[in-house]
Coordinates of C-alpha atoms in Angstrom, one line a residue:
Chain Z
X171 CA 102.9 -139.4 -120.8
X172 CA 99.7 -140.0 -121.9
X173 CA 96.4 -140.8 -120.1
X174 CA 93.0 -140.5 -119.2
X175 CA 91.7 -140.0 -115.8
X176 CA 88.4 -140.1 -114.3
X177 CA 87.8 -138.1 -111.4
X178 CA 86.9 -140.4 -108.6
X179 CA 87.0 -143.9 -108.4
X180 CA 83.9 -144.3 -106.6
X181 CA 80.7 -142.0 -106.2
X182 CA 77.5 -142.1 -104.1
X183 CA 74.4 -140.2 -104.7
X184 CA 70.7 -139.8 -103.6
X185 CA 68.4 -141.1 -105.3
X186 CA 66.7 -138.0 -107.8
X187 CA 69.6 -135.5 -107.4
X188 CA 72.4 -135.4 -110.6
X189 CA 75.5 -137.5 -110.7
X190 CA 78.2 -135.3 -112.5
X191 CA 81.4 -138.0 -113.8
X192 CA 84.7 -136.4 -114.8
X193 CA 86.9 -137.4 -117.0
X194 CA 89.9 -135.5 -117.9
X195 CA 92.7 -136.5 -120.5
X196 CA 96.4 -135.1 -122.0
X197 CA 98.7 -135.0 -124.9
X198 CA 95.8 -136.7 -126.7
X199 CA 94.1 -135.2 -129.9
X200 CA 90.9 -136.3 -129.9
X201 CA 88.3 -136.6 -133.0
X202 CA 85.5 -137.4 -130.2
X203 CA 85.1 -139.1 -126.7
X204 CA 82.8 -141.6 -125.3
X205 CA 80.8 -142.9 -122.8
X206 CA 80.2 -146.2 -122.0
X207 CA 78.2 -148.1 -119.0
X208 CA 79.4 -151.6 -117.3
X209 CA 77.5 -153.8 -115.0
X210 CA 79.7 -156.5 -113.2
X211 CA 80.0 -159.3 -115.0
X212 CA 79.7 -157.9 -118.7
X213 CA 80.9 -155.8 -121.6
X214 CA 81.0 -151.8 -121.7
X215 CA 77.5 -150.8 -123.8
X216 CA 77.8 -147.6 -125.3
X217 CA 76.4 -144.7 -124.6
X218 CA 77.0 -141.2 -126.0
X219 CA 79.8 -139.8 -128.2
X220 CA 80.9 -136.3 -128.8
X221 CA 82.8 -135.0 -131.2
X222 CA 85.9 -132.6 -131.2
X223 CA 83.8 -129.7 -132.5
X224 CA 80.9 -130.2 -130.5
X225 CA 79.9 -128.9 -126.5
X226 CA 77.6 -130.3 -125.7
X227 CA 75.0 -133.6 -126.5
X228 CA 71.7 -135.1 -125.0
X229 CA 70.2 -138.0 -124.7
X230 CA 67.3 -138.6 -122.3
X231 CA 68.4 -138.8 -118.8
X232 CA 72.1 -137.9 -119.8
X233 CA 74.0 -135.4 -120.7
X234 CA 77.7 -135.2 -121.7
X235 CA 79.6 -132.2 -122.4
X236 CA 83.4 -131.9 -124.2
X237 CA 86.0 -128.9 -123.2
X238 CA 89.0 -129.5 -125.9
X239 CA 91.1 -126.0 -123.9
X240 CA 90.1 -127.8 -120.8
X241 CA 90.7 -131.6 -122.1
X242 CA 87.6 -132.2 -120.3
X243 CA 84.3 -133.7 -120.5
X244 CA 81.8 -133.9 -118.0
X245 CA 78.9 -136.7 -118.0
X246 CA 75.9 -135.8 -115.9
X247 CA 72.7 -138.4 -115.2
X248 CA 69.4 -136.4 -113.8
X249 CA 67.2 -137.7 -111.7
X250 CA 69.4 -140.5 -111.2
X251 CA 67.6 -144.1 -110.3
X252 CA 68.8 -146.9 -108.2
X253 CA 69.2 -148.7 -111.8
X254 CA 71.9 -146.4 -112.7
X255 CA 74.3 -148.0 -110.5
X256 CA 77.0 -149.1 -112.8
X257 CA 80.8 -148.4 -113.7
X258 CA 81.1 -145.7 -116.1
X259 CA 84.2 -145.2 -118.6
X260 CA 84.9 -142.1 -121.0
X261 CA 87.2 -143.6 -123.9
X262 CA 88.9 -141.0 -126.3
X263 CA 89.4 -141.6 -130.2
X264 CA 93.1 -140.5 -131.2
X265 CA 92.6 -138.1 -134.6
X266 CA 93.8 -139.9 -137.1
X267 CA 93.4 -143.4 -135.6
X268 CA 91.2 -145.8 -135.0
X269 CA 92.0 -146.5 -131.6
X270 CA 90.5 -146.2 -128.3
X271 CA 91.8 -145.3 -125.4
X272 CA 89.6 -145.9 -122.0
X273 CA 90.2 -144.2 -118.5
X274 CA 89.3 -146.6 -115.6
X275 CA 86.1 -145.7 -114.9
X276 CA 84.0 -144.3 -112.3
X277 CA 81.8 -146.8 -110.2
X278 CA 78.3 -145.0 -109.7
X279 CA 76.5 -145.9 -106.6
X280 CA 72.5 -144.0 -106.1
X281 CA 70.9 -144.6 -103.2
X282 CA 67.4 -145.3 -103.3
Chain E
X75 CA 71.0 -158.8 -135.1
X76 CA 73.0 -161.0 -132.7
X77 CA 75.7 -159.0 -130.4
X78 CA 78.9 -159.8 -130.2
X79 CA 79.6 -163.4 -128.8
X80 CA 82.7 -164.5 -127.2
X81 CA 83.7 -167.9 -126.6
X82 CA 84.6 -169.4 -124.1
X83 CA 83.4 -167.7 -121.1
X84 CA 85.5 -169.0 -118.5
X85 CA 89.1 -170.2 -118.4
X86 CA 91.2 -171.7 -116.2
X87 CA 95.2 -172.5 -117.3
X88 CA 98.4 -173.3 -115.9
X89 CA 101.6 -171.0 -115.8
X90 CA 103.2 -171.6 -119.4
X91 CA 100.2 -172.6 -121.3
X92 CA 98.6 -171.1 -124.1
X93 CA 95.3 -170.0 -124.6
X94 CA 93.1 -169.0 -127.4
X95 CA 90.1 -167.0 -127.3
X96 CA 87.2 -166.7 -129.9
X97 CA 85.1 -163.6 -130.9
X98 CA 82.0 -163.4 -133.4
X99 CA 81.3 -159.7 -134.0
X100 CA 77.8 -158.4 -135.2
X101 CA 77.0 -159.2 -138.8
X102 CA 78.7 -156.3 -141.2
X103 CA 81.2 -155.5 -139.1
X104 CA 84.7 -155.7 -140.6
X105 CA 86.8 -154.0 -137.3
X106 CA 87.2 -156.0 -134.6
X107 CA 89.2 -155.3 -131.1
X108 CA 90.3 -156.9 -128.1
X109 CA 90.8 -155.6 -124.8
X110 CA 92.1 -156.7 -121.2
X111 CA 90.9 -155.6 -118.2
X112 CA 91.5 -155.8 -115.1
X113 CA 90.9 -154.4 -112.0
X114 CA 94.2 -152.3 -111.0
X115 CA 94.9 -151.4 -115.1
X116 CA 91.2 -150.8 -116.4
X117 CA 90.6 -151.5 -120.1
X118 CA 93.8 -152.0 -122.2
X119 CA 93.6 -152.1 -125.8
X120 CA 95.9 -155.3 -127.3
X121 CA 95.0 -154.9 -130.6
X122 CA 92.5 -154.2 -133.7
X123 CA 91.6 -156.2 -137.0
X124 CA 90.0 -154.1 -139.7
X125 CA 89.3 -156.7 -143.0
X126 CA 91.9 -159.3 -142.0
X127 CA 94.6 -157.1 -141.5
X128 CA 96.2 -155.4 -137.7
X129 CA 95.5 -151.9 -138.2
X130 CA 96.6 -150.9 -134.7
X131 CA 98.1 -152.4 -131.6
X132 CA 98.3 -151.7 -128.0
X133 CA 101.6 -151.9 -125.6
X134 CA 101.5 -155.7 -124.9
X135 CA 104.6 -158.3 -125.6
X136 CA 104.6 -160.5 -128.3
X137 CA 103.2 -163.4 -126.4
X138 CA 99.7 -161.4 -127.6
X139 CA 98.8 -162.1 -130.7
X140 CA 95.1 -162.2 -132.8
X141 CA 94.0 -162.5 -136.3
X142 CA 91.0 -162.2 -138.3
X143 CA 89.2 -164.5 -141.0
X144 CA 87.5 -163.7 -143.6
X145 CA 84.0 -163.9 -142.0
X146 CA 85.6 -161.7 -139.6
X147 CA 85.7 -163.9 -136.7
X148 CA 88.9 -163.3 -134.5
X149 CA 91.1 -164.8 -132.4
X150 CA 93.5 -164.1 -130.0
X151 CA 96.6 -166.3 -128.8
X152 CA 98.4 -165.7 -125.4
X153 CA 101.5 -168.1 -125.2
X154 CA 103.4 -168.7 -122.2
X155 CA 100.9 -167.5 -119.9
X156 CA 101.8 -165.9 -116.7
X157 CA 100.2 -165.0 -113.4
X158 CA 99.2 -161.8 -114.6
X159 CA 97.7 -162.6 -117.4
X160 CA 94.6 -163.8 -115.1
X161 CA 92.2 -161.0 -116.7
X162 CA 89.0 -160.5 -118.6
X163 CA 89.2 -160.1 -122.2
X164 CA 86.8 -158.4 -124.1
X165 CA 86.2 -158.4 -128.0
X166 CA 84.4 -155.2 -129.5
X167 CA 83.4 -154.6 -132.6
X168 CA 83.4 -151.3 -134.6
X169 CA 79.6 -149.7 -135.9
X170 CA 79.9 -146.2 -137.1
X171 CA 81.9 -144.6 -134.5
X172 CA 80.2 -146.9 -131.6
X173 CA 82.0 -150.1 -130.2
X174 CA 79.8 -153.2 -129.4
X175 CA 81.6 -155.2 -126.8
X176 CA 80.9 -159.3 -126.3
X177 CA 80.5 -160.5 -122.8
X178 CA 84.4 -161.1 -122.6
X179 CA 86.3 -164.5 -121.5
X180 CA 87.1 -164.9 -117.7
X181 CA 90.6 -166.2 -117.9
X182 CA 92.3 -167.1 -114.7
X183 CA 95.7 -168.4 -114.6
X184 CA 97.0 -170.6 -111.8

């Protein structure tokens, strides 16, 4: 069947140190993945996208990187802040389609 | 320019009602989507509008169904509402490659 998965449910982490999100997907084809961030309360705001042909892509604070052998892609915060607590969810473009499929999400806890 | 807005907010319905749920997407946009979620399923994609038309639809029963105008506002119907339909639904539309969701529509059905 077909699904996304990400890693863990629920993670805690210090306050400075890097929070690494997982998100791992099958029999999907992908032309790219994303990231998106949700407080309680309120709509997924995007975040970062990768594409199919691309490892790896910055944007301040975060990082995301996309394995096509592995059918992975790893999503990393540095110096993670108490104000990154939020729930996290990759979602994956089919090729050829227009639609999004999300994984469940990871809820993000730092610790001040 | 304005996010996506989503009306209304909260809802509250009976077992076999039907509902219908509102969504303004950002100026320009022409693709609009609609999601459930909830918290044992996550996000579930129902179905996306592109220019009036459905150009792709999630695994729901009929009793789901949307459309778009020609301002691009959408709607989406739920008839016969059951217990499990108590969800939030989320509108998003389409930028370049980026979704911008609304706020989404509490609906709890009792």
């Amino acid at each position: 069947s077909q699904k996304i998965e990400q890693n863990s449910e629920a993670l805690n982490i210090q306050e400075g140190k890097t929070a690494t999100l997982t998100c791992n997907y099958t029999n999907y084809s992908p032309a790219y993945l994303q990231w998106y961030r949700q407080d309680p309360g309120r709509g997924p705001v995007f975040l970062l996208l990768i594409r199919e042909n691309e490892k790896e892509k910055r944007k301040e604070r975060l990082k995301v990187t996309f394995d096509t052998t592995l059918k992975q892609s790893l999503f990393h915060i540095t110096a993670s802040q108490p104000a990154d607590s939020a729930t996290y969810l990759c979602a994956l473009v089919v090729s050829g389609t227009y639609k999004y499929i999300f994984g469940t999400g990871t809820r993000l806890k730092v610790l001040a | 320019k304005a996010g996506v807005t989503q009306t209304p907010r909260y809802l509250i319905k009976t077992r076999g009602q039907q509902v219908t749920l509102s969504c303004s997407p950002i100026s320009g946009h022409r693709s609009v989507s609609w999601y459930q979620q909830t918290p044992g399923q996550g996000l579930q994609f129902l179905f996306e509008y592109f220019s009036e038309t459905q150009r792709n639809k999630g695994n729901f029963p009929g009793r789901f169904s949307g459309r778009q105008f020609s301002n691009s506002r959408s709607e989406m119907n739920v008839s016969t509402l059951e217990l499990g339909d108590s969800a939030l639904y989320l509108c998003a539309s389409r930028g370049s490659y980026e979704q911008y969701f609304g706020p989404g529509t509490r609906l709890t059905v009792t």
